[in-house]
Short mmCIF file of C-alpha atoms and ligand atoms in Angstrom, two decimals:
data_model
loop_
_atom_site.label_atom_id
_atom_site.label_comp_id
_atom_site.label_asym_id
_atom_site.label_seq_id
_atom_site.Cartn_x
_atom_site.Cartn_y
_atom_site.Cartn_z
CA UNK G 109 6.78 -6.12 37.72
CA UNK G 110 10.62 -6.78 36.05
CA UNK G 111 10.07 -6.22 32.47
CA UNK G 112 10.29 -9.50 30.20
CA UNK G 113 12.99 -9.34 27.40
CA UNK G 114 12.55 -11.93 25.07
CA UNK G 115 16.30 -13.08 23.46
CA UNK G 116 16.41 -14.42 19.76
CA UNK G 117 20.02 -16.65 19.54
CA UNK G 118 20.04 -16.99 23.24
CA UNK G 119 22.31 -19.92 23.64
CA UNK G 120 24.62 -18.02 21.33
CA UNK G 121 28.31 -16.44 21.83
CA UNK G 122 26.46 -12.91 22.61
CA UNK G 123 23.21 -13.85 23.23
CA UNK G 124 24.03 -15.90 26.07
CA UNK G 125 26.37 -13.46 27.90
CA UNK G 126 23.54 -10.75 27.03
CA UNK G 127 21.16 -13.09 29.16
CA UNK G 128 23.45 -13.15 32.22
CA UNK G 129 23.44 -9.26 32.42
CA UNK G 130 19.83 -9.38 31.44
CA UNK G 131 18.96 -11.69 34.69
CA UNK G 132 21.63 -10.16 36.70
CA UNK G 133 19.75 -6.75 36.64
CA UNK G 134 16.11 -8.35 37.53
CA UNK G 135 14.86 -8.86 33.70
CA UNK G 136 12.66 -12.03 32.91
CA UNK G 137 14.50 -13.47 29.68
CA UNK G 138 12.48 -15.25 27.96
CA UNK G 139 15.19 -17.19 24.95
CA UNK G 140 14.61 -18.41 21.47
CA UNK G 141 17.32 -20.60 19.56
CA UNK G 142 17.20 -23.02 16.96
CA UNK G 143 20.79 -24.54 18.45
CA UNK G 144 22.26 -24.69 14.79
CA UNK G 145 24.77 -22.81 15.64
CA UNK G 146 25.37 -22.80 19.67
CA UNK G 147 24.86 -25.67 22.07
CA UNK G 148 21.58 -26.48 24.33
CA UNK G 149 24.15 -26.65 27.68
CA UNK G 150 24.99 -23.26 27.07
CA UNK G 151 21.37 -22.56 28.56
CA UNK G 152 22.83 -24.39 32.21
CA UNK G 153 25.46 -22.42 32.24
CA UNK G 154 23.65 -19.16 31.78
CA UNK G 155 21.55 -19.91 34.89
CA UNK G 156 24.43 -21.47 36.51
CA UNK G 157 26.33 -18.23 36.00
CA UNK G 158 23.75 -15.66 36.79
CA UNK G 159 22.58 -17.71 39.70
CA UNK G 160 18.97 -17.25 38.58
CA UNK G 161 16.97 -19.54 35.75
CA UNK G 162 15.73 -18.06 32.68
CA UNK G 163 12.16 -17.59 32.45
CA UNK G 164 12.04 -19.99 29.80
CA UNK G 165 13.98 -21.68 26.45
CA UNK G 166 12.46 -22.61 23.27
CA UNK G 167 14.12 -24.71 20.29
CA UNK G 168 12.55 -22.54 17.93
CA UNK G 169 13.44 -20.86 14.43
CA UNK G 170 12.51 -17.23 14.10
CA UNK G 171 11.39 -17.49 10.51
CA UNK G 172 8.83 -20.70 12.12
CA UNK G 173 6.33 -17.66 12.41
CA UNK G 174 3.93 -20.40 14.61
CA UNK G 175 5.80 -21.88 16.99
CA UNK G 176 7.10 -17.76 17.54
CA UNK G 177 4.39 -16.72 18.07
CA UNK G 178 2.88 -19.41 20.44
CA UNK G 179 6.31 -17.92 22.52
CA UNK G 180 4.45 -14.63 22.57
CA UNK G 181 1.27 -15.92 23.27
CA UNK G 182 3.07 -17.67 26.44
CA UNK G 183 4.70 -14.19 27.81
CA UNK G 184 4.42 -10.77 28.18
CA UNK G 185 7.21 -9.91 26.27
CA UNK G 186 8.38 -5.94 26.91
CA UNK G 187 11.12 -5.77 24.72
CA UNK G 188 12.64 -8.26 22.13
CA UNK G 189 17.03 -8.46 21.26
CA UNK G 190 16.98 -10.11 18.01
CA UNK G 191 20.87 -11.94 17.40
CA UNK G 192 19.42 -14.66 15.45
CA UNK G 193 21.48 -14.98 12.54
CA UNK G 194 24.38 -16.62 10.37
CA UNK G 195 27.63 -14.70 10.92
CA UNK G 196 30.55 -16.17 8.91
CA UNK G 197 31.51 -14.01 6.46
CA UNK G 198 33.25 -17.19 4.09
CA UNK G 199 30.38 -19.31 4.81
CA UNK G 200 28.18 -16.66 3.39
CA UNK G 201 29.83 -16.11 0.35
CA UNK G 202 29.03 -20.15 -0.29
CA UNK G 203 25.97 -19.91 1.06
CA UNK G 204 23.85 -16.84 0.12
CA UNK G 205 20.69 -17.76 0.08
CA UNK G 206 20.42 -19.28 3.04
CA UNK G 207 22.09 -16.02 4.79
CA UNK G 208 19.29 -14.07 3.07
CA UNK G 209 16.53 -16.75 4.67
CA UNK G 210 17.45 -17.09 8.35
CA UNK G 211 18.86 -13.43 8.34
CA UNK G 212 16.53 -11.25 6.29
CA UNK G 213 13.39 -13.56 6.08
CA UNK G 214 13.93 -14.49 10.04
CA UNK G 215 13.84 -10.79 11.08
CA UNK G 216 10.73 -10.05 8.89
CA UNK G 217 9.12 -13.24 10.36
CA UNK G 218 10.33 -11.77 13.92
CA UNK G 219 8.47 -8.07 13.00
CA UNK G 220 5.25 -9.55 11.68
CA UNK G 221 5.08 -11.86 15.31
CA UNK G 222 5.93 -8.88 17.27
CA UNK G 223 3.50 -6.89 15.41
CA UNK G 224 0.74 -9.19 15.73
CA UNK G 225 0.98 -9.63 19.52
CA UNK G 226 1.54 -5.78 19.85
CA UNK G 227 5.58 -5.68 20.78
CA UNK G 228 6.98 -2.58 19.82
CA UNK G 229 10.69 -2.04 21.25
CA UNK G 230 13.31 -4.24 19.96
CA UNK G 231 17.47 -4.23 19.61
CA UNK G 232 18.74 -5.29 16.37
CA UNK G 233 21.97 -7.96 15.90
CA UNK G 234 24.20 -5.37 13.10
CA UNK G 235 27.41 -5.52 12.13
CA UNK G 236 30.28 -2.80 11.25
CA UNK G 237 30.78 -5.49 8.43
CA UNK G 238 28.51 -3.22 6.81
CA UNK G 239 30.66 -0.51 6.07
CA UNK G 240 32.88 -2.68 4.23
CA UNK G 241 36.87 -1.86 2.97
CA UNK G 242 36.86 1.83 5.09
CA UNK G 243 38.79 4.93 3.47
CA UNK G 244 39.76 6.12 6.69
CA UNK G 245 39.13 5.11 10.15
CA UNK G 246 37.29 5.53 13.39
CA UNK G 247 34.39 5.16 11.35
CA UNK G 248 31.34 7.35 12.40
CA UNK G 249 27.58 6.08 12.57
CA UNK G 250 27.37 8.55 9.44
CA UNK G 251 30.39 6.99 7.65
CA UNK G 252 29.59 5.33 4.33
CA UNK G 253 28.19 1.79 3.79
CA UNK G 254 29.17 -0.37 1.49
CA UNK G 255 29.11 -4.39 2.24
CA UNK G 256 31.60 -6.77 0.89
CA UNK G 257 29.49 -9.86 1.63
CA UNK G 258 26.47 -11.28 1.36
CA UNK G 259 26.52 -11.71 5.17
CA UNK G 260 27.50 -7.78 5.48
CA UNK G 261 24.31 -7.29 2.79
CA UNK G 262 21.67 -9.13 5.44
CA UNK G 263 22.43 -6.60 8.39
CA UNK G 264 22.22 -3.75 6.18
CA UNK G 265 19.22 -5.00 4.49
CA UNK G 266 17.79 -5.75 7.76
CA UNK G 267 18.57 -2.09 9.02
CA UNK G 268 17.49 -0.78 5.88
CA UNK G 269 13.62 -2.96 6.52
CA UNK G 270 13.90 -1.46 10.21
CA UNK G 271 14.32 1.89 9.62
CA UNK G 272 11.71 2.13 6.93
CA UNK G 273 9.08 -0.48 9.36
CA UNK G 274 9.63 2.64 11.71
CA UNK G 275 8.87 5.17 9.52
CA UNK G 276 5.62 3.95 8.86
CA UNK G 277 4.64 2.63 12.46
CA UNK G 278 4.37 5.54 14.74
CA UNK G 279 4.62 2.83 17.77
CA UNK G 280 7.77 0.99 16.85
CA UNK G 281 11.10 1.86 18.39
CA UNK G 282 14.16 0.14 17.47
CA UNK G 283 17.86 0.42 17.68
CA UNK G 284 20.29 -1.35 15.90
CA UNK G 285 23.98 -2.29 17.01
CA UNK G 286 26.98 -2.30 14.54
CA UNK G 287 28.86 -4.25 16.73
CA UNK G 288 33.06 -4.63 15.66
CA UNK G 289 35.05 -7.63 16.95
CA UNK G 290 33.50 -9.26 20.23
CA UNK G 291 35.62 -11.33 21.94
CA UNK G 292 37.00 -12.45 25.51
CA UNK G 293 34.70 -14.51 28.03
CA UNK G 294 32.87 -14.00 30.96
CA UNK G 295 35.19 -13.94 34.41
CA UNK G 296 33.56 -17.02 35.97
CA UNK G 297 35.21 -19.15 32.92
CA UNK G 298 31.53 -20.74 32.79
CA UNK G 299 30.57 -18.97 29.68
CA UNK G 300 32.63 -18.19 26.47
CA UNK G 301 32.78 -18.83 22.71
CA UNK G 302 32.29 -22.38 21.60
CA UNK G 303 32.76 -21.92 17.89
CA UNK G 304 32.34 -25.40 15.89
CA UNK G 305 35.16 -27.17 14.11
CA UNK G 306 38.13 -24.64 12.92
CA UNK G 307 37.55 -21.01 14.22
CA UNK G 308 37.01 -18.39 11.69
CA UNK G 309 37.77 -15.50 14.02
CA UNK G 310 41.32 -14.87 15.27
CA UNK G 311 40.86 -15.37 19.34
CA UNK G 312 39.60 -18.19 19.45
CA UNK G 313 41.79 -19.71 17.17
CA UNK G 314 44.72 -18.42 19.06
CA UNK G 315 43.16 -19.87 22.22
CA UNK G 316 43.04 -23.38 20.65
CA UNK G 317 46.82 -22.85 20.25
CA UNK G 318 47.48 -21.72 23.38
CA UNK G 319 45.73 -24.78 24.82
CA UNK G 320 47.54 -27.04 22.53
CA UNK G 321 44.44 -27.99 20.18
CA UNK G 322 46.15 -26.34 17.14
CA UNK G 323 50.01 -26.21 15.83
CA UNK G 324 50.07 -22.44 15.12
CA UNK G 325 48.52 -19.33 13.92
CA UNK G 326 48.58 -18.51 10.28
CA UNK G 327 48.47 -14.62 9.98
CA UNK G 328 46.39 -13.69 7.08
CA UNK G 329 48.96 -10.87 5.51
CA UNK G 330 51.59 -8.60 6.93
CA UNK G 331 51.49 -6.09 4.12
CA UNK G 332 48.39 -4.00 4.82
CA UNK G 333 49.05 -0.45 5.55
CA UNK G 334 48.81 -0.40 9.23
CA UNK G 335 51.63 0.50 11.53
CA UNK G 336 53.14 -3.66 11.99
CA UNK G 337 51.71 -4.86 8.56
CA UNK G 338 48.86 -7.22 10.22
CA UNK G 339 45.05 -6.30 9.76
CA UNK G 340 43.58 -3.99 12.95
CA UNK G 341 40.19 -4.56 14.31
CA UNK G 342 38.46 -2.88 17.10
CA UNK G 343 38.26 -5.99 19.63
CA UNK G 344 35.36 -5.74 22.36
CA UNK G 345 34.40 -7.21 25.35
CA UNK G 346 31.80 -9.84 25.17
CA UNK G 347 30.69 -8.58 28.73
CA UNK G 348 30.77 -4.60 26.96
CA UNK G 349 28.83 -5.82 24.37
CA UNK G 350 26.24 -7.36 26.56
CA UNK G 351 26.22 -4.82 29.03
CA UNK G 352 25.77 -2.66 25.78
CA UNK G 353 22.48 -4.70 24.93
CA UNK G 354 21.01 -4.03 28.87
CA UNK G 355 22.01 -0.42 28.56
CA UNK G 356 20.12 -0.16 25.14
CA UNK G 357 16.94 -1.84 26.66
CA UNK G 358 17.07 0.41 29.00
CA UNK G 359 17.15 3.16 26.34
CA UNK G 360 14.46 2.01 24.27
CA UNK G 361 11.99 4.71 25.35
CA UNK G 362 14.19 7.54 24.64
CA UNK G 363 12.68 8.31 21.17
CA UNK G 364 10.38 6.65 18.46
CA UNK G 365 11.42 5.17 15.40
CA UNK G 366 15.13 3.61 14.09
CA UNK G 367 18.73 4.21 15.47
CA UNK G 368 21.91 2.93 14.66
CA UNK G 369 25.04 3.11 17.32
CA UNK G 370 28.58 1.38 16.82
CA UNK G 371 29.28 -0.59 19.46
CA UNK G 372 33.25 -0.89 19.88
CA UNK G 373 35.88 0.95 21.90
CA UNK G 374 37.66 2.70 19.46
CA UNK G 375 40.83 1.68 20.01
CA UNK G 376 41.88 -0.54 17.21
CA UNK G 377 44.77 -3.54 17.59
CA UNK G 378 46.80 -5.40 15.36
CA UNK G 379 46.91 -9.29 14.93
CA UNK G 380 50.72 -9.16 16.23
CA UNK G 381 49.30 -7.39 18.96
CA UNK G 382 46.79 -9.12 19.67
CA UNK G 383 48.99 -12.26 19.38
CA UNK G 384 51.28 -10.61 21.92
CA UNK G 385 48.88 -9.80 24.65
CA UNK G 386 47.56 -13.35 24.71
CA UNK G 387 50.97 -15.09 25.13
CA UNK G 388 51.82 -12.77 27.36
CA UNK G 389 47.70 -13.66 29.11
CA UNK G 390 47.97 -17.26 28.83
CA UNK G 391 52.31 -17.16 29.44
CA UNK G 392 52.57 -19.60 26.69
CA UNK G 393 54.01 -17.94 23.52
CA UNK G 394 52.12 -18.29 20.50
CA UNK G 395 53.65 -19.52 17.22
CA UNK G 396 52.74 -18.28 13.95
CA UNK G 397 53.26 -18.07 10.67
CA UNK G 398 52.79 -15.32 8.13
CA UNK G 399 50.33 -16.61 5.27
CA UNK G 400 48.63 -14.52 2.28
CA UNK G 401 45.73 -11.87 2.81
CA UNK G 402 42.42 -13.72 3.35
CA UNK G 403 40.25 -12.46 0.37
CA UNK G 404 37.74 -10.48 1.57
CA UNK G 405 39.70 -9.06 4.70
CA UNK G 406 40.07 -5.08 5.16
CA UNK G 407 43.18 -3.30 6.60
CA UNK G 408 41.55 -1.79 9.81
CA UNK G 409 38.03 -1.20 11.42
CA UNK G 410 37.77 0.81 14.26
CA UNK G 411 35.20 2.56 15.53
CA UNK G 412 34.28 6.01 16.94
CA UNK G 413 32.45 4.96 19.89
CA UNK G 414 31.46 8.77 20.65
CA UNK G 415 27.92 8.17 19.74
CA UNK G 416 26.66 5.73 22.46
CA UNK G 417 28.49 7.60 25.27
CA UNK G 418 26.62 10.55 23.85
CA UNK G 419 23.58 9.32 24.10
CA UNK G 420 23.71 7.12 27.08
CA UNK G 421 26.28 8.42 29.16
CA UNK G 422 28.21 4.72 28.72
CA UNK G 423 31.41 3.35 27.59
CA UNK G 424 33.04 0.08 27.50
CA UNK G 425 35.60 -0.45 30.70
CA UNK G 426 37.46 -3.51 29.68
CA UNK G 427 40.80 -3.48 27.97
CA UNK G 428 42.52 -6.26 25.61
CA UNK G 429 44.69 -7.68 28.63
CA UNK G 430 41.13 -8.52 30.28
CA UNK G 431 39.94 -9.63 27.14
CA UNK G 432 42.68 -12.39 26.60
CA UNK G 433 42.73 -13.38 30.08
CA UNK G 434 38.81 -14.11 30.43
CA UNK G 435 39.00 -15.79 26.86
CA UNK G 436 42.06 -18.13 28.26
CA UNK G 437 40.32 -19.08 31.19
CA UNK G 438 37.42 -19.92 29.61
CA UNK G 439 39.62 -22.29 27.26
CA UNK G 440 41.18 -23.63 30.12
CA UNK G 441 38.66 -24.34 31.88
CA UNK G 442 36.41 -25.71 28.92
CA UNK G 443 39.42 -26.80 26.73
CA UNK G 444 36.82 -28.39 24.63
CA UNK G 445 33.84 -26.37 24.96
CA UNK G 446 30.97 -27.14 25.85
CA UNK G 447 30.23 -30.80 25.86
CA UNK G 448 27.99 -31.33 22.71
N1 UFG K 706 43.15 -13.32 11.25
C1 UFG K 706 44.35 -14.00 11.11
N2 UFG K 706 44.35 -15.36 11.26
C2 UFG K 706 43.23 -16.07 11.59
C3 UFG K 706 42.01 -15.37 11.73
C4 UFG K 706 42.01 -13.98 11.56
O1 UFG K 706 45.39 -13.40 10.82
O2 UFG K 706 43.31 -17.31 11.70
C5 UFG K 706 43.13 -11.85 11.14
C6 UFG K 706 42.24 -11.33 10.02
O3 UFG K 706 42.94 -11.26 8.80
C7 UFG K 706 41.86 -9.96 10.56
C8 UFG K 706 41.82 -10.16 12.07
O4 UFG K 706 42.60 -11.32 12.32
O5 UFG K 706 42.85 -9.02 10.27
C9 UFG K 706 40.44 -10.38 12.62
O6 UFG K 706 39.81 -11.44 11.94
P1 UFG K 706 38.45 -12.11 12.48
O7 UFG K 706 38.13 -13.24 11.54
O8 UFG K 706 38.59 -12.45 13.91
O9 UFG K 706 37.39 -10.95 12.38
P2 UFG K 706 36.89 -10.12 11.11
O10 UFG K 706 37.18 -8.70 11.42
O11 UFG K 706 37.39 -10.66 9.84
O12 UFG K 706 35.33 -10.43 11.07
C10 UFG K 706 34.54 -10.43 12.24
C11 UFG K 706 33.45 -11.47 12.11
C12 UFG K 706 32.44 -11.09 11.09
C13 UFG K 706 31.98 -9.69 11.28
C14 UFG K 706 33.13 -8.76 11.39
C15 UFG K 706 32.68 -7.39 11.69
O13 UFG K 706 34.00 -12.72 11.74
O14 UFG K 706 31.34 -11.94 11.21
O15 UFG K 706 34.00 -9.17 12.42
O16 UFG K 706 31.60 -7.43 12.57
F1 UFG K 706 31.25 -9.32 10.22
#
C-alpha cells in the first residue's frame, strides 16, 4: 500500500510543489490549509500538474485540534510535513502574538492530534532565519542561533518543543528543515508563488517588474560587506526544496528522535546578481534603484549544505539561471496569479 503523507499548508508556495513530488512518486497526500495565506485553486493545479488528484483537501486550521483530528480519523496517515505557518518576517514584528498562535500553538495542537491517533514521523517547516545576523558564513547545522524576529523565535521555539517531545517519546521521529531562500517555479508554469498584494521577498517582486506590474526594484542597501555591496542569500529551488521534503520522508526511519538539516545549496548570490540573471532570464532588463538597508536584514546567509548530502546521499541540481527562468514563466503565464 503507498504510504499516506498528510501536508499541513498544502495549497501553499512549498507545500503545494511538495505535493506534486509527493504524488508524482506514488504517495497518498492527504492536505490541510486554512487558505489565509494561499489560494483554494492552487489545489487544481496541483492535480492538474501531477496528473493525479490528491487524496483529499480540508479548509482546516491546525491549532482547530477537532476538525484535525476528524482528518486523522478519516486516513491512515504514515507520515505528517507540517509548513503551516506565518512567514513574513515585518509582518511578525507587528504581529507577534498571532505568529506565536498559528506557529507555536498550531504545531503543539498538530503533536497532541498526531499523538492521539498514534502518528509518529513528521518533517518540520524551519527556517535559517533562526540563526539570525551570522559572524561568518556557510553556516553549519552546529552554527549558533540567535533569532532577530519574532517569526525567527516560532521556528526555533518550535524546534526547541520538537527536540525535547522526542526526547521523552521513544516512538517519535522528526526532522526539521532550516530551509534559506526558496524561490523559482515549477517547469510546467502551472504552479509558482502567488504572494498577496506587494511581495516581501526579492523574486517575486522582480518578476512583477519584469512583467510590467511594478515600476522598479528598490535595493534595500549597497553598503553591506559583501563583494558588490547588496545583501547575499542562498536562493533554492522550490522543486529542491520539495524534492528535499520527499527525500526526508523517505528518511524518516533512519533514526529515532529530532534532527535538524539546512536545506540550501551553498552557494550564496547577491541582489545585483540576482537582478542580473533574471533580466538576462526574462530578456527584459530590470530597473532599480538603490534605497536604505531594510531594518532587520543581514549581510549574507548561506548555507553549508554538507549535512543532507551526508546523510542522504542528495543534493540540490538546479542553478539560479533555472531558477529565474521557471519563476518568469510562471509570471508569464499567470501574470496575475492565481485567480482569487
Ligand atoms: N531585497 C531587496 N529588495 C526587495 C526585497 C528584498 O533588495 O524588494 C533584498 C533583501 O535586502 C535581501 C535579499 O533581497 O538582501 C533577499 O530578501 P528576501 O526578502 O527575498 O529574503 P530574506 O532573506 O530577507 O528572508 C526570507 C524570508 C523569510 C525567511 C528568510 C530565511 O522572507 O521569511 O528568508 O528563511 F525567514
Amino acid at each position: 500500500m503507498p504510504e499516506t503523507v498528510l501536508v499541513t499548508g498544502g495549497a501553499g508556495f512549498i507545500g503545494s510543489h511538495t505535493c506534486v513530488e509527493l504524488l508524482a512518486h506514488g504517495y497518498e497526500v492527504v492536505v490541510v490549509d486554512n487558505h489565509v495565506n494561499s489560494a483554494p485553486h492552487a489545489l487544481d493545479r496541483i492535480a492538474k500538474t501531477a496528473g493525479r488528484p490528491l487524496a483529499a483537501s480540508y479548509q482546516v486550521d491546525v491549532r482547530d485540534r477537532q476538525a484535525l483530528s476528524r482528518v486523522f480519523a478519516a486516513h491512515r496517515v504514515d507520515a505528517v510535513i507540517h509548513f503551516a505557518a506565518h512567514k513574513a518576517v515585518g509582518e511578525s514584528v507587528a504581529l507577534p502574538v498571532e505568529y506565536y498562535d498559528t506557529n507555536v500553538a498550531g504545531t503543539c495542537a498538530l503533536l497532541a492530534v498526531m499523538h492521539e491517533h498514534g502518528v509518529h514521523r513528521l518533517v518540520f517547516s524551519s527556517s535559517c532565519s533562526v540563526y539570525g545576523d551570522a559572524d561568518s558564513v556557510p553556516l553549519t547545522e552546529h552554527s549558533p542561533v540567535a533569532p532577530t524576529n519574532p517569526y525567527a523565535h516560532t521556528k526555533l521555539m518550535c524546534e526547541r518543543v520538537l527536540e525535547d517531545v522526542c526526547a521523552h517519546l521513544a516512538e517519535m521521529k522528526v526532522l526539521a528543515l532550516r530551509y534559506f531562500n526558496p524561490v523559482g517555479a515549477h517547469p510546467s508554469g502551472l504552479l509558482g508563488e502567488d504572494p498577496q498584494g506587494v511581495p516581501n521577498n526579492l523574486m517575486p517582486y522582480v518578476a512583477q517588474v519584469a512583467v510590467g506590474r511594478r515600476e522598479r526594484l528598490s535595493v534595500f542597501g549597497d553598503d553591506y560587506a559583501t563583494a558588490d555591496g547588496t545583501g547575499v542569500r542562498d536562493y533554492i529551488h522550490v522543486m529542491d526544496v520539495a524534492e528535499g521534503h520527499r527525500v526526508a520522508v523517505e528518511h524518516l526511519d533512519d533514526r529515532a528522535g529530532f534532527q535538524v538539516f539546512n536545506l540550501g545549496t551553498g552557494t550564496g548570490t547577491s541582489v545585483l546578481q540576482l537582478v542580473a540573471a533574471f533580466g538576462e532570464a526574462s530578456g527584459r532588463p530590470i530597473p532599480y534603484q538603490v534605497v536604505d538597508r531594510r531594518p532587520g536584514d543581514v549581510a549574507a546567509l548561506v548555507a553549508d549544505a554538507g549535512a543532507v548530502a551526508a546523510a542522504w546521499n542528495w543534493t540540490t541540481t538546479r542553478d539560479l539561471t533555472a531558477m529565474c527562468r521557471d519563476a518568469w514563466r510562471f509570471q508569464q503565464l499567470n501574470p496575475h496569479g492565481y485567480a482569487r
